[in-house]
Structure formats: C-alpha cells, structure tokens
mmCIF file of C-alpha atoms and ligand atoms in Angstrom:
data_model
loop_
_atom_site.group_PDB
_atom_site.id
_atom_site.type_symbol
_atom_site.label_atom_id
_atom_site.label_comp_id
_atom_site.label_asym_id
_atom_site.label_seq_id
_atom_site.Cartn_x
_atom_site.Cartn_y
_atom_site.Cartn_z
ATOM 1 C CA MET M 1 -267.144 73.403 65.800
ATOM 2 C CA GLN M 2 -268.997 71.368 63.269
ATOM 3 C CA THR M 3 -266.778 69.407 60.738
ATOM 4 C CA ASN M 4 -267.227 70.342 57.108
ATOM 5 C CA LYS M 5 -268.985 67.004 56.364
ATOM 6 C CA SER M 6 -271.842 67.793 58.810
ATOM 7 C CA ASN M 7 -272.158 71.427 57.479
ATOM 8 C CA ASN M 8 -272.468 70.066 53.944
ATOM 9 C CA PHE M 9 -275.215 67.494 55.372
ATOM 10 C CA LEU M 10 -277.052 70.432 57.143
ATOM 11 C CA PHE M 11 -276.576 72.825 54.152
ATOM 12 C CA PRO M 12 -275.545 70.913 50.945
ATOM 13 C CA SER M 13 -273.944 73.766 49.292
ATOM 14 C CA LEU M 14 -274.171 71.964 45.871
ATOM 15 C CA GLU M 15 -277.947 72.588 46.097
ATOM 16 C CA HIS M 16 -278.826 75.855 47.862
ATOM 17 C CA GLN M 17 -277.702 79.462 46.949
ATOM 18 C CA HIS M 18 -275.113 81.020 49.108
ATOM 19 C CA ILE M 19 -272.129 83.370 48.786
ATOM 20 C CA ARG M 20 -268.592 82.651 48.828
ATOM 21 C CA TYR M 21 -265.641 84.794 49.989
ATOM 22 C CA ASN M 22 -262.554 85.265 47.830
ATOM 23 C CA PRO M 23 -259.755 86.231 50.142
ATOM 24 C CA LEU M 24 -257.437 87.113 47.482
ATOM 25 C CA LYS M 25 -259.596 89.897 46.163
ATOM 26 C CA ASN M 26 -261.652 90.613 49.374
ATOM 27 C CA GLU M 27 -264.891 89.994 47.310
ATOM 28 C CA TRP M 28 -267.953 87.664 47.423
ATOM 29 C CA VAL M 29 -269.380 85.612 44.573
ATOM 30 C CA LEU M 30 -273.082 84.435 44.513
ATOM 31 C CA VAL M 31 -273.483 80.761 43.933
ATOM 32 C CA SER M 32 -276.900 79.570 42.638
ATOM 33 C CA PRO M 33 -276.555 75.718 41.967
ATOM 34 C CA HIS M 34 -280.342 75.262 41.709
ATOM 35 C CA ARG M 35 -280.219 77.397 38.383
ATOM 36 C CA THR M 36 -278.381 74.766 36.516
ATOM 37 C CA ARG M 37 -281.836 73.109 35.655
ATOM 38 C CA ARG M 38 -283.042 76.256 33.762
ATOM 39 C CA PRO M 39 -283.560 75.907 29.929
ATOM 40 C CA TRP M 40 -280.981 77.525 27.829
ATOM 41 C CA SER M 41 -282.421 79.595 24.840
ATOM 42 C CA GLY M 42 -279.561 82.242 24.539
ATOM 43 C CA GLN M 43 -276.971 83.152 22.128
ATOM 44 C CA VAL M 44 -274.968 80.275 20.331
ATOM 45 C CA GLU M 45 -271.713 81.300 18.774
ATOM 46 C CA ALA M 46 -270.403 79.307 15.579
ATOM 47 C CA THR M 47 -267.520 77.048 16.558
ATOM 48 C CA ALA M 48 -264.104 78.181 15.096
ATOM 49 C CA VAL M 49 -262.874 76.204 12.004
ATOM 50 C CA GLU M 50 -259.784 74.320 13.272
ATOM 51 C CA ASN M 51 -257.914 73.947 9.954
ATOM 52 C CA ILE M 52 -254.913 75.942 10.820
ATOM 53 C CA PRO M 53 -251.954 75.450 8.373
ATOM 54 C CA GLU M 54 -248.333 74.702 9.780
ATOM 55 C CA PHE M 55 -247.130 77.876 8.048
ATOM 56 C CA ASP M 56 -249.012 80.908 6.691
ATOM 57 C CA PRO M 57 -246.857 83.122 4.520
ATOM 58 C CA THR M 58 -248.965 86.116 5.426
ATOM 59 C CA ASN M 59 -248.883 85.659 9.198
ATOM 60 C CA PRO M 60 -246.124 87.879 10.785
ATOM 61 C CA LEU M 61 -245.653 85.546 13.719
ATOM 62 C CA CYS M 62 -244.359 82.784 11.385
ATOM 63 C CA PRO M 63 -240.756 82.401 10.623
ATOM 64 C CA GLY M 64 -239.493 84.450 7.702
ATOM 65 C CA VAL M 65 -242.661 86.695 7.480
ATOM 66 C CA ARG M 66 -242.499 90.434 7.455
ATOM 67 C CA ARG M 67 -244.093 92.127 10.377
ATOM 68 C CA SER M 68 -246.036 95.468 10.416
ATOM 69 C CA SER M 69 -242.666 97.169 11.554
ATOM 70 C CA GLY M 70 -240.966 96.104 8.338
ATOM 71 C CA GLU M 71 -238.686 93.604 10.285
ATOM 72 C CA VAL M 72 -238.708 90.070 9.035
ATOM 73 C CA THR M 73 -239.506 87.414 11.663
ATOM 74 C CA PRO M 74 -236.351 85.123 11.752
ATOM 75 C CA ASN M 75 -236.427 81.461 10.974
ATOM 76 C CA TYR M 76 -236.686 80.722 14.656
ATOM 77 C CA THR M 77 -236.804 76.905 15.741
ATOM 78 C CA SER M 78 -238.050 77.281 19.367
ATOM 79 C CA THR M 79 -239.472 80.299 20.981
ATOM 80 C CA TYR M 80 -239.246 83.869 19.531
ATOM 81 C CA VAL M 81 -239.877 87.257 21.416
ATOM 82 C CA PHE M 82 -240.165 90.675 19.646
ATOM 83 C CA THR M 83 -241.512 93.986 20.861
ATOM 84 C CA ASN M 84 -245.268 94.507 19.956
ATOM 85 C CA ASP M 85 -245.507 96.817 16.866
ATOM 86 C CA PHE M 86 -248.850 98.163 18.329
ATOM 87 C CA PRO M 87 -247.952 98.586 22.073
ATOM 88 C CA ALA M 88 -250.188 99.923 24.808
ATOM 89 C CA LEU M 89 -247.239 100.983 26.745
ATOM 90 C CA LEU M 90 -243.982 102.804 25.522
ATOM 91 C CA GLU M 91 -240.742 103.118 27.392
ATOM 92 C CA GLU M 92 -240.098 106.852 27.036
ATOM 93 C CA VAL M 93 -242.964 109.225 27.349
ATOM 94 C CA PRO M 94 -243.490 112.728 28.897
ATOM 95 C CA LYS M 95 -244.883 112.854 32.606
ATOM 96 C CA PRO M 96 -248.390 113.824 32.849
ATOM 97 C CA PRO M 97 -249.286 117.214 34.726
ATOM 98 C CA GLU M 98 -249.676 116.958 38.514
ATOM 99 C CA SER M 99 -253.150 117.663 39.893
ATOM 100 C CA ASP M 100 -254.068 118.364 43.584
ATOM 101 C CA ASP M 101 -257.796 117.940 42.569
ATOM 102 C CA PRO M 102 -258.642 114.423 44.381
ATOM 103 C CA LEU M 103 -261.332 113.969 41.500
ATOM 104 C CA PHE M 104 -258.878 114.398 38.642
ATOM 105 C CA GLN M 105 -255.672 112.387 39.294
ATOM 106 C CA THR M 106 -253.229 111.262 36.581
ATOM 107 C CA ALA M 107 -249.972 109.472 36.983
ATOM 108 C CA GLU M 108 -247.133 108.366 34.808
ATOM 109 C CA ALA M 109 -247.335 105.138 32.868
ATOM 110 C CA ARG M 110 -244.245 103.771 31.226
ATOM 111 C CA GLY M 111 -243.582 100.222 29.909
ATOM 112 C CA THR M 112 -242.925 97.801 27.165
ATOM 113 C CA CYS M 113 -245.079 95.174 25.269
ATOM 114 C CA ARG M 114 -243.763 92.091 23.873
ATOM 115 C CA VAL M 115 -245.086 89.080 21.902
ATOM 116 C CA ILE M 116 -243.754 85.533 22.639
ATOM 117 C CA CYS M 117 -244.193 82.886 20.014
ATOM 118 C CA PHE M 118 -244.393 79.521 21.593
ATOM 119 C CA HIS M 119 -243.205 77.414 18.445
ATOM 120 C CA PRO M 120 -242.373 78.023 14.760
ATOM 121 C CA LYS M 121 -245.374 75.932 13.646
ATOM 122 C CA SER M 122 -248.852 77.471 13.684
ATOM 123 C CA ASN M 123 -250.868 74.155 13.953
ATOM 124 C CA VAL M 124 -249.533 73.048 17.320
ATOM 125 C CA TYR M 125 -250.421 74.156 20.886
ATOM 126 C CA LEU M 126 -249.266 73.562 24.294
ATOM 127 C CA CYS M 127 -251.242 70.298 24.662
ATOM 128 C CA THR M 128 -249.760 68.887 21.428
ATOM 129 C CA MET M 129 -246.244 70.224 21.899
ATOM 130 C CA SER M 130 -243.536 68.029 23.613
ATOM 131 C CA ILE M 131 -242.740 68.627 27.246
ATOM 132 C CA GLU M 132 -239.385 69.943 26.156
ATOM 133 C CA GLU M 133 -240.994 72.455 23.860
ATOM 134 C CA VAL M 134 -243.383 73.642 26.612
ATOM 135 C CA LYS M 135 -240.400 73.790 29.077
ATOM 136 C CA ASN M 136 -238.780 76.182 26.294
ATOM 137 C CA VAL M 137 -241.861 78.373 26.689
ATOM 138 C CA ILE M 138 -241.585 78.463 30.438
ATOM 139 C CA SER M 139 -237.762 79.165 30.372
ATOM 140 C CA GLU M 140 -238.712 82.108 28.139
ATOM 141 C CA TRP M 141 -241.215 83.320 30.580
ATOM 142 C CA ILE M 142 -238.586 83.197 33.408
ATOM 143 C CA ASN M 143 -235.955 84.979 31.170
ATOM 144 C CA GLN M 144 -238.284 87.847 30.206
ATOM 145 C CA THR M 145 -239.382 88.220 33.857
ATOM 146 C CA ASN M 146 -235.861 88.559 34.978
ATOM 147 C CA GLU M 147 -235.034 91.006 32.184
ATOM 148 C CA LEU M 148 -238.016 93.205 32.375
ATOM 149 C CA GLY M 149 -238.336 92.737 36.255
ATOM 150 C CA LYS M 150 -235.089 94.616 36.760
ATOM 151 C CA LYS M 151 -236.766 97.781 35.132
ATOM 152 C CA TYR M 152 -240.371 97.510 35.852
ATOM 153 C CA ILE M 153 -242.367 96.776 38.996
ATOM 154 C CA TRP M 154 -244.951 94.693 37.139
ATOM 155 C CA VAL M 155 -244.475 92.152 34.411
ATOM 156 C CA GLN M 156 -247.765 90.711 33.315
ATOM 157 C CA ILE M 157 -247.531 87.545 31.099
ATOM 158 C CA PHE M 158 -250.861 86.615 29.644
ATOM 159 C CA GLU M 159 -252.413 84.719 26.853
ATOM 160 C CA ASN M 160 -255.600 85.275 24.937
ATOM 161 C CA ARG M 161 -256.399 81.797 23.520
ATOM 162 C CA GLY M 162 -259.073 81.779 20.518
ATOM 163 C CA ALA M 163 -260.988 84.287 18.575
ATOM 164 C CA MET M 164 -263.750 84.207 21.308
ATOM 165 C CA MET M 165 -261.112 85.935 23.546
ATOM 166 C CA GLY M 166 -260.278 88.611 20.844
ATOM 167 C CA CYS M 167 -257.061 86.701 19.879
ATOM 168 C CA SER M 168 -256.065 88.282 16.662
ATOM 169 C CA ASN M 169 -253.648 85.593 15.521
ATOM 170 C CA PRO M 170 -253.958 81.898 15.542
ATOM 171 C CA HIS M 171 -250.235 81.143 15.730
ATOM 172 C CA PRO M 172 -249.415 79.911 19.264
ATOM 173 C CA HIS M 173 -248.188 82.924 21.339
ATOM 174 C CA CYS M 174 -248.755 84.931 24.356
ATOM 175 C CA GLN M 175 -248.116 88.638 25.331
ATOM 176 C CA ILE M 176 -246.041 90.394 28.064
ATOM 177 C CA TRP M 177 -247.023 94.086 29.173
ATOM 178 C CA SER M 178 -244.475 95.325 31.750
ATOM 179 C CA SER M 179 -245.292 98.452 33.482
ATOM 180 C CA SER M 180 -243.914 101.326 35.799
ATOM 181 C CA PHE M 181 -247.079 101.140 37.729
ATOM 182 C CA PHE M 182 -248.696 98.355 39.855
ATOM 183 C CA PRO M 183 -251.805 97.244 38.110
ATOM 184 C CA ASN M 184 -255.099 96.876 40.131
ATOM 185 C CA GLU M 185 -255.637 93.008 40.081
ATOM 186 C CA PRO M 186 -252.277 92.063 41.348
ATOM 187 C CA LYS M 187 -252.009 95.223 43.773
ATOM 188 C CA ALA M 188 -255.189 94.220 45.516
ATOM 189 C CA LYS M 189 -254.007 90.455 45.670
ATOM 190 C CA GLY M 190 -250.681 91.630 47.179
ATOM 191 C CA GLU M 191 -252.470 93.723 49.841
ATOM 192 C CA ASN M 192 -254.850 90.983 50.903
ATOM 193 C CA GLN M 193 -252.055 88.493 51.012
ATOM 194 C CA ARG M 194 -249.957 90.781 53.200
ATOM 195 C CA ILE M 195 -252.878 91.255 55.630
ATOM 196 C CA TYR M 196 -253.243 87.539 55.884
ATOM 197 C CA PHE M 197 -249.446 86.922 56.265
ATOM 198 C CA GLU M 198 -249.407 89.498 59.108
ATOM 199 C CA LYS M 199 -252.342 87.863 60.906
ATOM 200 C CA TYR M 200 -251.412 84.152 60.468
ATOM 201 C CA GLY M 201 -247.680 84.230 59.830
ATOM 202 C CA LYS M 202 -248.141 82.130 56.596
ATOM 203 C CA PRO M 203 -248.592 82.866 52.916
ATOM 204 C CA MET M 204 -252.344 82.738 52.185
ATOM 205 C CA LEU M 205 -252.033 80.564 49.014
ATOM 206 C CA MET M 206 -249.742 78.071 50.688
ATOM 207 C CA ASP M 207 -252.420 77.545 53.385
ATOM 208 C CA TYR M 208 -255.068 77.290 50.765
ATOM 209 C CA MET M 209 -253.225 74.915 48.633
ATOM 210 C CA GLU M 210 -252.672 72.562 51.710
ATOM 211 C CA LYS M 211 -256.356 72.717 52.751
ATOM 212 C CA GLU M 212 -257.430 71.988 49.205
ATOM 213 C CA GLN M 213 -255.230 68.918 49.312
ATOM 214 C CA GLN M 214 -256.920 67.834 52.655
ATOM 215 C CA LYS M 215 -260.306 68.432 51.399
ATOM 216 C CA GLN M 216 -260.071 66.715 47.827
ATOM 217 C CA GLU M 217 -263.235 68.474 46.644
ATOM 218 C CA ARG M 218 -261.960 70.952 43.862
ATOM 219 C CA ILE M 219 -258.683 69.354 42.672
ATOM 220 C CA VAL M 220 -258.496 69.041 38.801
ATOM 221 C CA TYR M 221 -254.978 67.473 38.639
ATOM 222 C CA GLU M 222 -251.696 67.506 40.522
ATOM 223 C CA ASN M 223 -248.084 66.327 40.204
ATOM 224 C CA ASP M 224 -244.886 66.216 42.304
ATOM 225 C CA GLU M 225 -244.615 70.153 42.245
ATOM 226 C CA TRP M 226 -247.979 71.569 41.333
ATOM 227 C CA VAL M 227 -251.733 71.336 41.966
ATOM 228 C CA VAL M 228 -254.567 73.024 39.995
ATOM 229 C CA VAL M 229 -257.956 73.594 41.327
ATOM 230 C CA VAL M 230 -261.158 75.211 40.501
ATOM 231 C CA PRO M 231 -260.850 77.686 43.254
ATOM 232 C CA TYR M 232 -263.528 77.885 45.971
ATOM 233 C CA TRP M 233 -264.403 81.321 45.088
ATOM 234 C CA ALA M 234 -264.199 80.851 41.252
ATOM 235 C CA VAL M 235 -266.312 83.129 39.066
ATOM 236 C CA TRP M 236 -265.962 81.721 35.511
ATOM 237 C CA PRO M 237 -267.608 78.250 35.227
ATOM 238 C CA PHE M 238 -264.268 76.358 34.497
ATOM 239 C CA GLU M 239 -261.942 78.955 36.026
ATOM 240 C CA THR M 240 -258.781 77.285 37.484
ATOM 241 C CA MET M 241 -255.973 78.324 39.646
ATOM 242 C CA VAL M 242 -252.301 76.659 39.440
ATOM 243 C CA LEU M 243 -250.638 76.509 42.717
ATOM 244 C CA PRO M 244 -247.045 75.476 43.748
ATOM 245 C CA LYS M 245 -246.274 72.756 46.375
ATOM 246 C CA ARG M 246 -243.198 74.654 47.387
ATOM 247 C CA HIS M 247 -243.471 78.221 48.415
ATOM 248 C CA ILE M 248 -242.173 80.568 45.520
ATOM 249 C CA LEU M 249 -242.611 84.181 44.755
ATOM 250 C CA ARG M 250 -241.899 84.572 41.198
ATOM 251 C CA PHE M 251 -240.904 82.947 37.990
ATOM 252 C CA SER M 252 -237.194 83.699 38.939
ATOM 253 C CA ASP M 253 -237.466 81.317 41.877
ATOM 254 C CA PHE M 254 -238.068 78.262 39.704
ATOM 255 C CA ASP M 255 -235.797 75.241 39.743
ATOM 256 C CA GLU M 256 -235.590 72.686 37.155
ATOM 257 C CA LYS M 257 -238.117 70.376 38.738
ATOM 258 C CA GLN M 258 -240.640 73.218 39.002
ATOM 259 C CA THR M 259 -240.253 74.056 35.435
ATOM 260 C CA HIS M 260 -240.451 70.460 34.192
ATOM 261 C CA PHE M 261 -243.656 69.682 36.187
ATOM 262 C CA LEU M 262 -245.323 72.975 35.380
ATOM 263 C CA ALA M 263 -244.864 71.969 31.693
ATOM 264 C CA ASP M 264 -246.549 68.748 32.616
ATOM 265 C CA LEU M 265 -249.361 70.336 34.294
ATOM 266 C CA MET M 266 -250.061 72.835 31.518
ATOM 267 C CA ARG M 267 -250.209 70.180 28.858
ATOM 268 C CA VAL M 268 -252.629 68.148 30.939
ATOM 269 C CA LEU M 269 -254.758 71.070 32.015
ATOM 270 C CA VAL M 270 -255.212 72.295 28.447
ATOM 271 C CA ALA M 271 -255.888 68.738 27.242
ATOM 272 C CA LYS M 272 -258.685 68.427 29.968
ATOM 273 C CA TYR M 273 -260.151 71.869 28.937
ATOM 274 C CA ASP M 274 -260.262 70.890 25.014
ATOM 275 C CA ASN M 275 -261.459 67.365 25.848
ATOM 276 C CA LEU M 276 -264.444 68.880 27.883
ATOM 277 C CA PHE M 277 -266.349 70.096 24.695
ATOM 278 C CA LYS M 278 -263.984 68.592 22.070
ATOM 279 C CA CYS M 279 -262.804 72.106 20.954
ATOM 280 C CA SER M 280 -259.810 74.371 21.478
ATOM 281 C CA PHE M 281 -261.051 75.806 24.733
ATOM 282 C CA PRO M 282 -260.924 79.682 24.713
ATOM 283 C CA TYR M 283 -259.439 81.388 27.646
ATOM 284 C CA SER M 284 -257.278 84.228 28.963
ATOM 285 C CA MET M 285 -254.590 83.008 31.384
ATOM 286 C CA GLY M 286 -251.746 84.623 33.105
ATOM 287 C CA TRP M 287 -249.344 84.460 36.154
ATOM 288 C CA HIS M 288 -249.268 86.542 39.262
ATOM 289 C CA GLY M 289 -246.291 86.718 41.571
ATOM 290 C CA ALA M 290 -244.449 89.140 43.823
ATOM 291 C CA PRO M 291 -243.896 92.567 42.128
ATOM 292 C CA THR M 292 -240.540 93.338 40.798
ATOM 293 C CA GLY M 293 -238.385 96.347 40.089
ATOM 294 C CA ALA M 294 -237.959 98.309 43.462
ATOM 295 C CA TYR M 295 -239.926 95.429 45.143
ATOM 296 C CA LEU M 296 -237.110 93.031 44.589
ATOM 297 C CA ASN M 297 -235.343 94.616 47.579
ATOM 298 C CA SER M 298 -238.258 94.321 49.988
ATOM 299 C CA ASP M 299 -239.846 91.549 51.942
ATOM 300 C CA GLN M 300 -242.520 89.840 49.787
ATOM 301 C CA ARG M 301 -242.792 86.477 51.538
ATOM 302 C CA HIS M 302 -246.610 87.123 51.695
ATOM 303 C CA TRP M 303 -246.908 86.441 48.019
ATOM 304 C CA THR M 304 -247.227 83.051 46.364
ATOM 305 C CA PHE M 305 -246.618 82.696 42.715
ATOM 306 C CA HIS M 306 -249.690 81.230 41.031
ATOM 307 C CA GLY M 307 -251.429 80.855 37.647
ATOM 308 C CA ILE M 308 -254.979 81.831 36.585
ATOM 309 C CA TYR M 309 -257.175 80.334 33.764
ATOM 310 C CA LEU M 310 -260.348 82.354 32.998
ATOM 311 C CA PRO M 311 -262.349 80.529 30.194
ATOM 312 C CA PRO M 312 -265.753 81.624 29.168
ATOM 313 C CA LEU M 313 -267.282 78.527 28.013
ATOM 314 C CA LEU M 314 -270.299 77.444 30.166
ATOM 315 C CA ARG M 315 -272.332 74.482 28.601
ATOM 316 C CA SER M 316 -270.800 73.686 25.313
ATOM 317 C CA ALA M 317 -268.224 74.603 22.624
ATOM 318 C CA THR M 318 -270.654 77.393 21.642
ATOM 319 C CA VAL M 319 -272.315 78.456 24.744
ATOM 320 C CA LYS M 320 -270.559 80.982 26.962
ATOM 321 C CA LYS M 321 -270.976 82.787 30.176
ATOM 322 C CA PHE M 322 -271.540 86.653 29.817
ATOM 323 C CA ILE M 323 -270.326 88.730 32.773
ATOM 324 C CA VAL M 324 -273.241 91.217 32.348
ATOM 325 C CA GLY M 325 -276.270 92.648 34.194
ATOM 326 C CA TYR M 326 -276.280 91.782 37.896
ATOM 327 C CA GLU M 327 -272.469 90.684 37.645
ATOM 328 C CA LEU M 328 -271.331 94.117 36.421
ATOM 329 C CA LEU M 329 -273.863 96.043 38.661
ATOM 330 C CA ALA M 330 -273.762 94.121 41.825
ATOM 331 C CA GLN M 331 -271.513 91.172 42.115
ATOM 332 C CA SER M 332 -270.147 87.884 40.466
ATOM 333 C CA GLN M 333 -272.558 85.127 40.265
ATOM 334 C CA ARG M 334 -272.347 81.345 39.087
ATOM 335 C CA ASP M 335 -274.638 78.361 38.636
ATOM 336 C CA LEU M 336 -272.339 75.513 38.146
ATOM 337 C CA SER M 337 -270.624 74.766 41.493
ATOM 338 C CA ALA M 338 -266.745 74.964 41.721
ATOM 339 C CA GLU M 339 -266.918 71.329 42.926
ATOM 340 C CA LYS M 340 -269.043 70.141 39.985
ATOM 341 C CA ALA M 341 -266.794 72.012 37.463
ATOM 342 C CA ALA M 342 -263.723 70.383 39.071
ATOM 343 C CA ALA M 343 -265.075 66.911 38.871
ATOM 344 C CA MET M 344 -266.014 67.480 35.041
ATOM 345 C CA LEU M 345 -262.445 68.552 34.341
ATOM 346 C CA ARG M 346 -260.957 65.687 36.641
ATOM 347 C CA GLU M 347 -262.747 63.132 34.691
ATOM 348 C CA GLN M 348 -261.430 64.181 31.358
ATOM 349 C CA SER M 349 -258.429 62.335 30.066
ATOM 350 C CA ASN M 350 -255.010 63.798 30.510
ATOM 351 C CA THR M 351 -254.346 63.165 26.811
ATOM 352 C CA HIS M 352 -255.619 65.657 24.274
ATOM 353 C CA TYR M 353 -258.522 64.142 22.118
ATOM 354 C CA SER M 354 -256.602 64.671 18.866
ATOM 355 C CA LEU M 355 -253.813 62.479 20.176
ATOM 356 C CA LEU M 356 -256.187 59.664 21.365
HETATM 357 O O1 LIG C 1 -246.812 92.532 12.617
HETATM 358 C C1 LIG C 1 -247.337 92.306 13.618
HETATM 359 C C2 LIG C 1 -248.639 91.552 13.901
HETATM 360 C C3 LIG C 1 -249.143 91.323 15.209
HETATM 361 N N1 LIG C 1 -248.439 92.043 16.273
HETATM 362 C C4 LIG C 1 -248.981 91.856 17.694
HETATM 363 O O2 LIG C 1 -249.196 90.603 17.878
HETATM 364 C C5 LIG C 1 -250.078 90.601 18.965
HETATM 365 C C6 LIG C 1 -251.038 89.300 18.900
HETATM 366 O O3 LIG C 1 -251.548 89.119 20.218
HETATM 367 P P1 LIG C 1 -253.203 88.849 20.284
HETATM 368 O O4 LIG C 1 -253.403 87.684 19.370
HETATM 369 O O5 LIG C 1 -253.377 88.357 21.797
HETATM 370 O O6 LIG C 1 -253.932 89.988 19.996
HETATM 371 C C7 LIG C 1 -250.981 91.707 18.905
HETATM 372 O O7 LIG C 1 -250.783 92.490 20.224
HETATM 373 C C8 LIG C 1 -250.376 92.599 17.784
HETATM 374 O O8 LIG C 1 -250.293 94.021 18.205
HETATM 375 C C9 LIG C 1 -247.211 92.787 16.080
HETATM 376 O O9 LIG C 1 -246.808 93.289 16.869
HETATM 377 N N2 LIG C 1 -246.745 92.846 14.740
#
C-alpha cells in the first residue's frame, strides 16, 4: 500500500481535480484546485459598518429594553435566555392527520425556540470577551441542553453571525430550536456514525481526529482538550470542524477542563477568522452530539460531539461563495483546497486584530 506521501507525489491533490468522500454524510465533494487561478468579476457585497454601540435603547436583546412580547429584558449581567417571540416551533399543537399515501406523508412537529444573549453589551463578541465570559456561554449551552434534552430528542444550538447570514440583530447571541423530531442533518450523521462503529468498533470522529493529528495537514489550532480542522471533505472555503480529544457524546458530558479549553479554542478560532480579511467573519455555526429525549436511555457510543463552522466568505471581506448551479443540481464543489484554507487560518494570529 503506497504511503500518503508517495500518493501526493504521484497525484498532487493540491493541483488536480478529484472528488473527496464525506463519511459523516455519505456524500462526495468535487475539488478543483486548478480553478483558483480564474479571474474574479462577480458580485461584491458592501462591508458591514462596524460601529455597534455598547447599548441600543431600541434593541430588545439589550438589558432593560421591551421585547415584542411586551416583556422587558432584565438588566442581566452575564448570559440571558428567553423564549423566541417568533418561534418556528410551538410546544402544544394538534397532531396532523395520518396518511397512508406514501407520496403525501406528514408527521407531528412540536418544540420550543429560545434566544441566548452572550453578554449584556452589544459591542463585544466571543473573540473580545474574556475566557470566563465565554465559559458562561458554554455553561448556558450545557444547561439548556440538559433541560430541553429531557423533553425533546433534538436540541439544535446554532448561531447566525453577521447580516450576510441573515442575522437580524447585532447583539451577540445565538438560538436554540429543540424538536420532537430528529432533523435530517444530525439524523444522517448518526446513521453513518453507527454504521462505522458497527464495522470498526470505534467512533468515526475519534478515529478521524487521531488521523488528522498524525497527518498534520488540515489542523487550524489545538489545545489540551480540542482540535479544530478544515475537514478533508469541507464544502465552504473556510469551513471548520471542532473535535474533542477525549470521546464525549453531548454537551452534558463536559467536564471543567473541556469547558475551559473549548472557550479558549472558540476565542482563537473566531480571532483567526476575523484576522483573515480584517472583518467580522460571517458564519452559521452549531453543535452536533448524540440525540436526547428517549435516546438518552439508548447506546449512542457511535456519536462524537463536534462543532461545525460554515462561513461563506471566499476571497475577501466582500466576496462570498454561492451554493448554486452545479452545487444545487449535482454536488458540492470547491476550488481552494481544505489544506490551503487550513494553512491560511493557521497562519493568522490567535489574537483578534482589534486587540493587537
Ligand atoms: O423582541 C424580540 C426581538 C427578536 N426576537 C428574536 O431574536 C432572534 C434573533 O436571532 P437572529 O438574529 O439569528 O435572527 C430572532 O429569531 C427573533 O425572532 C424575539 O424573540 N423578540
């Protein structure tokens, strides 16, 4: 069996097109590194103005301001959680009618949606908050997962950062949507991790993390407890995945060290992202772990808790990748290789440019 090095010599995957397999999703992505030389004459977005005030008396996520529900946001001093006034899921709804037509199936969808404010000030963010303040956010994520996970099989924590991601409010915050049904993305990941575990006897993402540490080709940053890579099968140019060095299934498995070092990693990762193009790097991010609710009493050892960052920027603060055309009709495609994207992020300072 040829070693990876000789394969790279015979087929330098940083130069020639090829497809890469994503074992988590059981999908392939087309990689066309030769295309990075093409001239760019596409759309350019205006960069967001970054003069966010510390307090906005009209922003309902700020302490003391009235929300759409009529409730007044308290003068919170750390994190603050409230039920979304415009939720996509409600807790109590009538069941939809059964159907025996295989082409017209409906099923029940119950849940609850919450908003978590990271900090009382609007002009701070994870990369400029103290590590203790970021640990408060992680502790809130653990609390919410424990509470909502008792009732719902899926608790999706996610953050849309920046207007480019449709974020409707500049105050540092994220959302939680918990549901009575198992959403498509994590359900597919769970199935592929189970198949791998049954075949190889180890959790897929723990094997993957160990091999990425041996290869040292796509690591962006690591500390005592976590490693962040641009995954071998990444789709978005600077997509990253956060992996634990000790096997855990969910937020509820965290110990103090994992909380501390995840806070460290998140501050460094966002600083690197923002340093790349000297802007507040837009992204959607979230966490996937073993399902909860009824699944809490079943064997979920095939799962590995991990984080996903999905940023759209491609070449500058104003040039983004579009998932359109071939990528919607055929399959995902990227030009910049995962290895080059990882090197570009790795080379960035661990300290946010606004603090340098
Ligand atoms: O008074 C308000 C303002 C915003 N919100 C909610 O805050 C959320 C802000 O999150 P986004 O910026 O990701 O859209 C959004 O889902 C919106 O519904 C309230 O629940 N009440």
